[in-house]
Amino acid sequence: MIDSNYGCLALSGIQHYLFCQRQWALIHIEQQWQENYLTAAGRVLHARAHDGSCRELRGDLLIVRAMQVGSFRLQIHGECDVVEYHRDPQGIALAHTEGKWLPYPVEYKRGQRKSSNCDRAQLCAQAICLEEMHGCSIPEGALYYGQEAHRELVAFDHELRQLVQDSYAAMHALFIQGINPLAKYSKSCDNCSLYEVCAPKLSGASVSHYLQRDLEDK
């Protein structure tokens, strides 16, 4: 989705885009959304991450939840599930907070670790926003997967940062042109909450071709 006042895309859209460009376009260009048990479970997990005070100090650890972030360079805005600030003499100063702190973004996900970079790119985009806002460098963050109850450490290397930059550039271009890419059916489509809206088996093919393929599958 886009903020018409600033031309900014939703930060979280990069996860949709890298998972499936058509899913991203349906949600962020056509404003389509359907919920299923998977998206509901993810929403509950994020609600738990944001439960309690938005700001909590535990000794040398400051935890900020549901933090609004943005980047003028990438023209994106969004929200971090959790940003941990670790006390460090090499860190940055924070308003109304004594000492120096290093930011460390943590994103919560419902399922388990993925082979693709879609989740890692979303986390890296959060780090880029925080770097721009704080004027600092953030080398690493973490993804917390609810199904595994485990953190995956993510290094924000040059390759991942380039993927983030190139992806948002392509997303901006598609949004401006209003282009919704054709679907490419795979088994992952079956669990998508937008399956009925997307109709991935019909996209780019005639009805007769689809019916023939469906008969062959049986």
mmCIF file of N, CA and C in Angstrom, residues 66-187:
data_model
loop_
_atom_site.group_PDB
_atom_site.id
_atom_site.type_symbol
_atom_site.label_atom_id
_atom_site.label_comp_id
_atom_site.label_asym_id
_atom_site.label_seq_id
_atom_site.Cartn_x
_atom_site.Cartn_y
_atom_site.Cartn_z
ATOM 1 N N ALA A 66 6.537 -2.115 18.321
ATOM 2 C CA ALA A 66 5.669 -1.435 17.350
ATOM 3 C C ALA A 66 6.222 -0.054 16.977
ATOM 4 N N MET A 67 7.506 -0.007 16.677
ATOM 5 C CA MET A 67 8.182 1.256 16.361
ATOM 6 C C MET A 67 7.957 1.635 14.907
ATOM 7 N N GLN A 68 7.495 2.861 14.672
ATOM 8 C CA GLN A 68 7.287 3.372 13.316
ATOM 9 C C GLN A 68 8.627 3.815 12.722
ATOM 10 N N VAL A 69 8.914 3.342 11.500
ATOM 11 C CA VAL A 69 10.177 3.660 10.841
ATOM 12 C C VAL A 69 9.914 4.023 9.383
ATOM 13 N N GLY A 70 10.914 4.626 8.751
ATOM 14 C CA GLY A 70 10.778 4.975 7.350
ATOM 15 C C GLY A 70 12.111 5.335 6.734
ATOM 16 N N SER A 71 12.158 5.335 5.415
ATOM 17 C CA SER A 71 13.360 5.705 4.684
ATOM 18 C C SER A 71 12.976 6.613 3.523
ATOM 19 N N PHE A 72 13.547 7.825 3.485
ATOM 20 C CA PHE A 72 13.313 8.724 2.358
ATOM 21 C C PHE A 72 14.009 8.201 1.106
ATOM 22 N N ARG A 73 15.171 7.548 1.295
ATOM 23 C CA ARG A 73 15.937 7.046 0.150
ATOM 24 C C ARG A 73 15.185 5.942 -0.578
ATOM 25 N N LEU A 74 14.622 5.005 0.182
ATOM 26 C CA LEU A 74 13.887 3.898 -0.429
ATOM 27 C C LEU A 74 12.410 4.223 -0.620
ATOM 28 N N GLN A 75 11.950 5.336 -0.038
ATOM 29 C CA GLN A 75 10.541 5.747 -0.102
ATOM 30 C C GLN A 75 9.623 4.639 0.446
ATOM 31 N N ILE A 76 9.903 4.251 1.691
ATOM 32 C CA ILE A 76 9.102 3.228 2.355
ATOM 33 C C ILE A 76 8.806 3.673 3.783
ATOM 34 N N HIS A 77 7.766 3.126 4.344
ATOM 35 C CA HIS A 77 7.473 3.358 5.755
ATOM 36 C C HIS A 77 6.798 2.113 6.315
ATOM 37 N N GLY A 78 6.885 1.934 7.623
ATOM 38 C CA GLY A 78 6.273 0.755 8.226
ATOM 39 C C GLY A 78 6.530 0.688 9.711
ATOM 40 N N GLU A 79 6.498 -0.531 10.222
ATOM 41 C CA GLU A 79 6.584 -0.743 11.660
ATOM 42 C C GLU A 79 7.496 -1.924 11.953
ATOM 43 N N CYS A 80 8.355 -1.771 12.940
ATOM 44 C CA CYS A 80 9.178 -2.873 13.423
ATOM 45 C C CYS A 80 8.447 -3.560 14.575
ATOM 46 N N ASP A 81 8.407 -4.895 14.555
ATOM 47 C CA ASP A 81 7.803 -5.610 15.675
ATOM 48 C C ASP A 81 8.502 -5.231 16.971
ATOM 49 N N VAL A 82 9.826 -5.415 16.991
ATOM 50 C CA VAL A 82 10.627 -5.105 18.175
ATOM 51 C C VAL A 82 11.966 -4.542 17.720
ATOM 52 N N VAL A 83 12.404 -3.483 18.364
ATOM 53 C CA VAL A 83 13.770 -3.002 18.200
ATOM 54 C C VAL A 83 14.435 -3.070 19.572
ATOM 55 N N GLU A 84 15.487 -3.882 19.671
ATOM 56 C CA GLU A 84 16.263 -3.959 20.898
ATOM 57 C C GLU A 84 17.413 -2.962 20.807
ATOM 58 N N TYR A 85 17.575 -2.163 21.822
ATOM 59 C CA TYR A 85 18.713 -1.246 21.902
ATOM 60 C C TYR A 85 19.650 -1.769 22.983
ATOM 61 N N HIS A 86 20.867 -2.155 22.565
ATOM 62 C CA HIS A 86 21.848 -2.705 23.491
ATOM 63 C C HIS A 86 22.816 -1.596 23.904
ATOM 64 N N ARG A 87 22.986 -1.454 25.217
ATOM 65 C CA ARG A 87 23.887 -0.406 25.710
ATOM 66 C C ARG A 87 25.306 -0.699 25.235
ATOM 67 N N ASP A 88 25.935 0.310 24.612
ATOM 68 C CA ASP A 88 27.275 0.129 24.068
ATOM 69 C C ASP A 88 27.931 1.497 23.922
ATOM 70 N N PRO A 89 29.183 1.656 24.373
ATOM 71 C CA PRO A 89 29.849 2.962 24.257
ATOM 72 C C PRO A 89 30.031 3.422 22.819
ATOM 73 N N GLN A 90 29.952 2.490 21.854
ATOM 74 C CA GLN A 90 30.084 2.852 20.445
ATOM 75 C C GLN A 90 28.735 3.150 19.798
ATOM 76 N N GLY A 91 27.674 3.153 20.597
ATOM 77 C CA GLY A 91 26.338 3.332 20.070
ATOM 78 C C GLY A 91 25.944 4.783 19.864
ATOM 79 N N ILE A 92 24.642 5.002 19.724
ATOM 80 C CA ILE A 92 24.107 6.338 19.472
ATOM 81 C C ILE A 92 23.280 6.794 20.684
ATOM 82 N N ALA A 93 23.132 8.107 20.788
ATOM 83 C CA ALA A 93 22.343 8.658 21.892
ATOM 84 C C ALA A 93 20.862 8.611 21.538
ATOM 85 N N LEU A 94 20.024 8.348 22.541
ATOM 86 C CA LEU A 94 18.577 8.334 22.370
ATOM 87 C C LEU A 94 17.953 9.415 23.244
ATOM 88 N N ALA A 95 16.918 10.041 22.742
ATOM 89 C CA ALA A 95 16.244 11.098 23.490
ATOM 90 C C ALA A 95 15.700 10.544 24.808
ATOM 91 N N HIS A 96 15.876 11.306 25.867
ATOM 92 C CA HIS A 96 15.332 10.976 27.186
ATOM 93 C C HIS A 96 15.863 9.646 27.730
ATOM 94 N N THR A 97 17.031 9.218 27.242
ATOM 95 C CA THR A 97 17.605 7.945 27.686
ATOM 96 C C THR A 97 19.103 8.128 27.907
ATOM 97 N N GLU A 98 19.573 7.795 29.090
ATOM 98 C CA GLU A 98 20.982 7.948 29.417
ATOM 99 C C GLU A 98 21.813 6.870 28.736
ATOM 100 N N GLY A 99 23.013 7.228 28.303
ATOM 101 C CA GLY A 99 23.937 6.265 27.724
ATOM 102 C C GLY A 99 23.903 6.230 26.205
ATOM 103 N N LYS A 100 24.671 5.286 25.653
ATOM 104 C CA LYS A 100 24.746 5.068 24.204
ATOM 105 C C LYS A 100 24.196 3.668 23.903
ATOM 106 N N TRP A 101 23.543 3.549 22.712
ATOM 107 C CA TRP A 101 22.813 2.327 22.418
ATOM 108 C C TRP A 101 22.980 1.902 20.964
ATOM 109 N N LEU A 102 23.035 0.589 20.738
ATOM 110 C CA LEU A 102 23.095 0.042 19.387
ATOM 111 C C LEU A 102 21.767 -0.633 19.057
ATOM 112 N N PRO A 103 21.079 -0.213 17.975
ATOM 113 C CA PRO A 103 19.781 -0.807 17.613
ATOM 114 C C PRO A 103 19.942 -2.186 16.975
ATOM 115 N N TYR A 104 18.955 -3.047 17.255
ATOM 116 C CA TYR A 104 18.970 -4.431 16.774
ATOM 117 C C TYR A 104 17.530 -4.834 16.480
ATOM 118 N N PRO A 105 17.114 -4.828 15.204
ATOM 119 C CA PRO A 105 15.710 -5.147 14.875
ATOM 120 C C PRO A 105 15.414 -6.644 15.004
ATOM 121 N N VAL A 106 14.207 -6.950 15.483
ATOM 122 C CA VAL A 106 13.746 -8.334 15.600
ATOM 123 C C VAL A 106 12.345 -8.426 14.987
ATOM 124 N N GLU A 107 12.186 -9.284 13.985
ATOM 125 C CA GLU A 107 10.897 -9.469 13.319
ATOM 126 C C GLU A 107 10.320 -10.834 13.699
ATOM 127 N N TYR A 108 9.026 -10.867 14.038
ATOM 128 C CA TYR A 108 8.355 -12.093 14.440
ATOM 129 C C TYR A 108 7.594 -12.691 13.261
ATOM 130 N N LYS A 109 7.770 -14.007 13.053
ATOM 131 C CA LYS A 109 7.095 -14.735 11.987
ATOM 132 C C LYS A 109 6.406 -15.967 12.567
ATOM 133 N N ARG A 110 5.267 -16.307 11.967
ATOM 134 C CA ARG A 110 4.461 -17.408 12.484
ATOM 135 C C ARG A 110 5.111 -18.775 12.296
ATOM 136 N N GLY A 111 5.641 -19.049 11.095
ATOM 137 C CA GLY A 111 6.029 -20.407 10.725
ATOM 138 C C GLY A 111 7.453 -20.788 11.071
ATOM 139 N N GLN A 112 8.177 -21.250 10.043
ATOM 140 C CA GLN A 112 9.549 -21.678 10.243
ATOM 141 C C GLN A 112 10.452 -21.029 9.201
ATOM 142 N N ARG A 113 11.755 -21.194 9.401
ATOM 143 C CA ARG A 113 12.724 -20.562 8.512
ATOM 144 C C ARG A 113 12.514 -20.958 7.055
ATOM 145 N N LYS A 114 12.740 -20.004 6.157
ATOM 146 C CA LYS A 114 12.529 -20.215 4.721
ATOM 147 C C LYS A 114 13.866 -20.242 3.991
ATOM 148 N N SER A 115 13.884 -20.952 2.885
ATOM 149 C CA SER A 115 15.093 -20.986 2.068
ATOM 150 C C SER A 115 15.262 -19.682 1.285
ATOM 151 N N SER A 116 14.143 -19.008 0.984
ATOM 152 C CA SER A 116 14.212 -17.744 0.247
ATOM 153 C C SER A 116 14.593 -16.606 1.187
ATOM 154 N N ASN A 117 14.886 -15.462 0.595
ATOM 155 C CA ASN A 117 15.307 -14.291 1.373
ATOM 156 C C ASN A 117 14.163 -13.325 1.680
ATOM 157 N N CYS A 118 12.902 -13.737 1.475
ATOM 158 C CA CYS A 118 11.803 -12.780 1.622
ATOM 159 C C CYS A 118 11.718 -12.214 3.048
ATOM 160 N N ASP A 119 11.860 -13.049 4.071
ATOM 161 C CA ASP A 119 11.811 -12.554 5.453
ATOM 162 C C ASP A 119 13.061 -11.759 5.800
ATOM 163 N N ARG A 120 14.208 -12.241 5.332
ATOM 164 C CA ARG A 120 15.473 -11.561 5.627
ATOM 165 C C ARG A 120 15.500 -10.177 4.990
ATOM 166 N N ALA A 121 14.941 -10.058 3.801
ATOM 167 C CA ALA A 121 14.897 -8.760 3.121
ATOM 168 C C ALA A 121 14.021 -7.775 3.878
ATOM 169 N N GLN A 122 12.895 -8.247 4.418
ATOM 170 C CA GLN A 122 12.027 -7.368 5.208
ATOM 171 C C GLN A 122 12.758 -6.852 6.440
ATOM 172 N N LEU A 123 13.479 -7.742 7.111
ATOM 173 C CA LEU A 123 14.240 -7.338 8.294
ATOM 174 C C LEU A 123 15.350 -6.358 7.920
ATOM 175 N N CYS A 124 16.025 -6.626 6.803
ATOM 176 C CA CYS A 124 17.092 -5.729 6.343
ATOM 177 C C CYS A 124 16.532 -4.349 6.012
ATOM 178 N N ALA A 125 15.344 -4.299 5.437
ATOM 179 C CA ALA A 125 14.708 -3.011 5.133
ATOM 180 C C ALA A 125 14.444 -2.234 6.415
ATOM 181 N N GLN A 126 14.039 -2.929 7.478
ATOM 182 C CA GLN A 126 13.846 -2.271 8.771
ATOM 183 C C GLN A 126 15.166 -1.681 9.258
ATOM 184 N N ALA A 127 16.248 -2.455 9.108
ATOM 185 C CA ALA A 127 17.561 -1.970 9.547
ATOM 186 C C ALA A 127 17.992 -0.731 8.766
ATOM 187 N N ILE A 128 17.726 -0.721 7.453
ATOM 188 C CA ILE A 128 18.087 0.432 6.622
ATOM 189 C C ILE A 128 17.318 1.672 7.077
ATOM 190 N N CYS A 129 16.037 1.486 7.422
ATOM 191 C CA CYS A 129 15.249 2.607 7.944
ATOM 192 C C CYS A 129 15.848 3.119 9.254
ATOM 193 N N LEU A 130 16.191 2.208 10.147
ATOM 194 C CA LEU A 130 16.760 2.591 11.442
ATOM 195 C C LEU A 130 18.108 3.282 11.262
ATOM 196 N N GLU A 131 18.912 2.802 10.322
ATOM 197 C CA GLU A 131 20.202 3.444 10.048
ATOM 198 C C GLU A 131 20.012 4.879 9.581
ATOM 199 N N GLU A 132 19.041 5.085 8.700
ATOM 200 C CA GLU A 132 18.778 6.422 8.176
ATOM 201 C C GLU A 132 18.237 7.341 9.266
ATOM 202 N N MET A 133 17.405 6.796 10.142
ATOM 203 C CA MET A 133 16.799 7.593 11.208
ATOM 204 C C MET A 133 17.807 7.945 12.301
ATOM 205 N N HIS A 134 18.706 7.005 12.616
ATOM 206 C CA HIS A 134 19.651 7.203 13.722
ATOM 207 C C HIS A 134 21.031 7.666 13.277
ATOM 208 N N GLY A 135 21.327 7.565 11.979
ATOM 209 C CA GLY A 135 22.654 7.922 11.507
ATOM 210 C C GLY A 135 23.718 6.971 12.014
ATOM 211 N N CYS A 136 23.429 5.675 11.927
ATOM 212 C CA CYS A 136 24.358 4.672 12.431
ATOM 213 C C CYS A 136 24.415 3.502 11.468
ATOM 214 N N SER A 137 25.237 2.498 11.790
ATOM 215 C CA SER A 137 25.349 1.287 11.001
ATOM 216 C C SER A 137 24.837 0.102 11.818
ATOM 217 N N ILE A 138 24.002 -0.738 11.191
ATOM 218 C CA ILE A 138 23.439 -1.904 11.878
ATOM 219 C C ILE A 138 23.854 -3.153 11.098
ATOM 220 N N PRO A 139 24.768 -3.942 11.630
ATOM 221 C CA PRO A 139 25.280 -5.098 10.884
ATOM 222 C C PRO A 139 24.402 -6.341 10.944
ATOM 223 N N GLU A 140 23.499 -6.419 11.932
ATOM 224 C CA GLU A 140 22.798 -7.684 12.166
ATOM 225 C C GLU A 140 21.457 -7.471 12.856
ATOM 226 N N GLY A 141 20.532 -8.404 12.632
ATOM 227 C CA GLY A 141 19.244 -8.429 13.324
ATOM 228 C C GLY A 141 18.816 -9.875 13.483
ATOM 229 N N ALA A 142 17.555 -10.095 13.842
ATOM 230 C CA ALA A 142 17.098 -11.469 14.066
ATOM 231 C C ALA A 142 15.650 -11.655 13.633
ATOM 232 N N LEU A 143 15.356 -12.853 13.138
ATOM 233 C CA LEU A 143 13.994 -13.292 12.831
ATOM 234 C C LEU A 143 13.600 -14.324 13.879
ATOM 235 N N TYR A 144 12.447 -14.115 14.512
ATOM 236 C CA TYR A 144 11.946 -15.087 15.481
ATOM 237 C C TYR A 144 10.790 -15.853 14.858
ATOM 238 N N TYR A 145 10.948 -17.168 14.748
ATOM 239 C CA TYR A 145 9.920 -18.010 14.138
ATOM 240 C C TYR A 145 9.136 -18.745 15.219
ATOM 241 N N GLY A 146 7.824 -18.487 15.246
ATOM 242 C CA GLY A 146 6.970 -19.032 16.285
ATOM 243 C C GLY A 146 6.887 -20.542 16.273
ATOM 244 N N GLN A 147 6.882 -21.138 15.070
ATOM 245 C CA GLN A 147 6.763 -22.590 14.981
ATOM 246 C C GLN A 147 7.992 -23.287 15.557
ATOM 247 N N GLU A 148 9.143 -22.640 15.432
ATOM 248 C CA GLU A 148 10.382 -23.215 15.943
ATOM 249 C C GLU A 148 10.756 -22.669 17.309
ATOM 250 N N ALA A 149 10.117 -21.552 17.713
ATOM 251 C CA ALA A 149 10.473 -20.854 18.960
ATOM 252 C C ALA A 149 11.985 -20.621 19.017
ATOM 253 N N HIS A 150 12.492 -20.086 17.913
ATOM 254 C CA HIS A 150 13.942 -19.929 17.782
ATOM 255 C C HIS A 150 14.255 -18.689 16.947
ATOM 256 N N ARG A 151 15.377 -18.045 17.272
ATOM 257 C CA ARG A 151 15.828 -16.886 16.505
ATOM 258 C C ARG A 151 16.809 -17.298 15.419
ATOM 259 N N GLU A 152 16.634 -16.704 14.246
ATOM 260 C CA GLU A 152 17.622 -16.832 13.172
ATOM 261 C C GLU A 152 18.357 -15.501 13.059
ATOM 262 N N LEU A 153 19.668 -15.523 13.240
ATOM 263 C CA LEU A 153 20.458 -14.307 13.105
ATOM 264 C C LEU A 153 20.643 -13.991 11.623
ATOM 265 N N VAL A 154 20.477 -12.717 11.262
ATOM 266 C CA VAL A 154 20.567 -12.291 9.865
ATOM 267 C C VAL A 154 21.628 -11.201 9.742
ATOM 268 N N ALA A 155 22.649 -11.464 8.931
ATOM 269 C CA ALA A 155 23.688 -10.466 8.663
ATOM 270 C C ALA A 155 23.254 -9.607 7.487
ATOM 271 N N PHE A 156 23.333 -8.298 7.652
ATOM 272 C CA PHE A 156 22.921 -7.366 6.600
ATOM 273 C C PHE A 156 24.118 -7.069 5.695
ATOM 274 N N ASP A 157 24.452 -8.057 4.857
ATOM 275 C CA ASP A 157 25.611 -7.915 3.985
ATOM 276 C C ASP A 157 25.234 -7.154 2.714
ATOM 277 N N HIS A 158 26.231 -6.928 1.865
ATOM 278 C CA HIS A 158 26.013 -6.133 0.649
ATOM 279 C C HIS A 158 24.983 -6.778 -0.261
ATOM 280 N N GLU A 159 25.035 -8.096 -0.406
ATOM 281 C CA GLU A 159 24.116 -8.805 -1.300
ATOM 282 C C GLU A 159 22.666 -8.629 -0.861
ATOM 283 N N LEU A 160 22.408 -8.757 0.440
ATOM 284 C CA LEU A 160 21.044 -8.606 0.938
ATOM 285 C C LEU A 160 20.570 -7.165 0.804
ATOM 286 N N ARG A 161 21.438 -6.221 1.087
ATOM 287 C CA ARG A 161 21.082 -4.802 0.953
ATOM 288 C C ARG A 161 20.773 -4.451 -0.504
ATOM 289 N N GLN A 162 21.530 -5.028 -1.439
ATOM 290 C CA GLN A 162 21.279 -4.760 -2.854
ATOM 291 C C GLN A 162 19.943 -5.347 -3.283
ATOM 292 N N LEU A 163 19.617 -6.543 -2.748
ATOM 293 C CA LEU A 163 18.324 -7.153 -3.040
ATOM 294 C C LEU A 163 17.186 -6.250 -2.575
ATOM 295 N N VAL A 164 17.323 -5.677 -1.394
ATOM 296 C CA VAL A 164 16.301 -4.778 -0.859
ATOM 297 C C VAL A 164 16.143 -3.555 -1.753
ATOM 298 N N GLN A 165 17.254 -2.939 -2.116
ATOM 299 C CA GLN A 165 17.207 -1.731 -2.945
ATOM 300 C C GLN A 165 16.593 -2.019 -4.310
ATOM 301 N N ASP A 166 17.019 -3.098 -4.960
ATOM 302 C CA ASP A 166 16.510 -3.436 -6.294
ATOM 303 C C ASP A 166 15.025 -3.804 -6.241
ATOM 304 N N SER A 167 14.622 -4.499 -5.180
ATOM 305 C CA SER A 167 13.219 -4.927 -5.060
ATOM 306 C C SER A 167 12.290 -3.734 -4.919
ATOM 307 N N TYR A 168 12.640 -2.788 -4.053
ATOM 308 C CA TYR A 168 11.775 -1.620 -3.882
ATOM 309 C C TYR A 168 11.728 -0.768 -5.151
ATOM 310 N N ALA A 169 12.845 -0.689 -5.872
ATOM 311 C CA ALA A 169 12.838 0.058 -7.138
ATOM 312 C C ALA A 169 11.845 -0.569 -8.111
ATOM 313 N N ALA A 170 11.839 -1.897 -8.203
ATOM 314 C CA ALA A 170 10.905 -2.595 -9.087
ATOM 315 C C ALA A 170 9.469 -2.443 -8.603
ATOM 316 N N MET A 171 9.271 -2.481 -7.296
ATOM 317 C CA MET A 171 7.921 -2.337 -6.730
ATOM 318 C C MET A 171 7.357 -0.952 -7.013
ATOM 319 N N HIS A 172 8.177 0.079 -6.863
ATOM 320 C CA HIS A 172 7.729 1.441 -7.171
ATOM 321 C C HIS A 172 7.319 1.550 -8.643
ATOM 322 N N ALA A 173 8.124 0.937 -9.524
ATOM 323 C CA ALA A 173 7.821 0.994 -10.957
ATOM 324 C C ALA A 173 6.494 0.302 -11.258
ATOM 325 N N LEU A 174 6.268 -0.873 -10.668
ATOM 326 C CA LEU A 174 5.020 -1.598 -10.890
ATOM 327 C C LEU A 174 3.826 -0.826 -10.339
ATOM 328 N N PHE A 175 4.029 -0.210 -9.162
ATOM 329 C CA PHE A 175 2.926 0.535 -8.547
ATOM 330 C C PHE A 175 2.530 1.729 -9.401
ATOM 331 N N ILE A 176 3.519 2.457 -9.890
ATOM 332 C CA ILE A 176 3.245 3.640 -10.715
ATOM 333 C C ILE A 176 2.509 3.244 -11.994
ATOM 334 N N GLN A 177 2.912 2.110 -12.581
ATOM 335 C CA GLN A 177 2.285 1.652 -13.822
ATOM 336 C C GLN A 177 0.980 0.892 -13.572
ATOM 337 N N GLY A 178 0.726 0.524 -12.303
ATOM 338 C CA GLY A 178 -0.475 -0.228 -11.977
ATOM 339 C C GLY A 178 -0.480 -1.633 -12.552
ATOM 340 N N ILE A 179 0.700 -2.228 -12.656
ATOM 341 C CA ILE A 179 0.824 -3.553 -13.274
ATOM 342 C C ILE A 179 0.681 -4.655 -12.232
ATOM 343 N N ASN A 180 -0.164 -5.639 -12.548
ATOM 344 C CA ASN A 180 -0.304 -6.823 -11.712
ATOM 345 C C ASN A 180 0.262 -8.003 -12.494
ATOM 346 N N PRO A 181 1.422 -8.535 -12.072
ATOM 347 C CA PRO A 181 2.035 -9.643 -12.824
ATOM 348 C C PRO A 181 1.124 -10.862 -12.893
ATOM 349 N N LEU A 182 1.289 -11.651 -13.957
ATOM 350 C CA LEU A 182 0.535 -12.885 -14.100
ATOM 351 C C LEU A 182 0.962 -13.890 -13.026
ATOM 352 N N ALA A 183 0.025 -14.728 -12.631
ATOM 353 C CA ALA A 183 0.314 -15.741 -11.624
ATOM 354 C C ALA A 183 1.123 -16.878 -12.239
ATOM 355 N N LYS A 184 1.980 -17.464 -11.413
ATOM 356 C CA LYS A 184 2.708 -18.676 -11.779
ATOM 357 C C LYS A 184 2.402 -19.706 -10.710
ATOM 358 N N TYR A 185 1.531 -20.645 -11.046
ATOM 359 C CA TYR A 185 1.057 -21.589 -10.030
ATOM 360 C C TYR A 185 2.177 -22.485 -9.505
ATOM 361 N N SER A 186 2.185 -22.656 -8.166
ATOM 362 C CA SER A 186 3.038 -23.631 -7.501
ATOM 363 C C SER A 186 2.257 -24.166 -6.313
ATOM 364 N N LYS A 187 2.776 -25.188 -5.656
ATOM 365 C CA LYS A 187 2.052 -25.776 -4.527
ATOM 366 C C LYS A 187 1.869 -24.798 -3.375
#
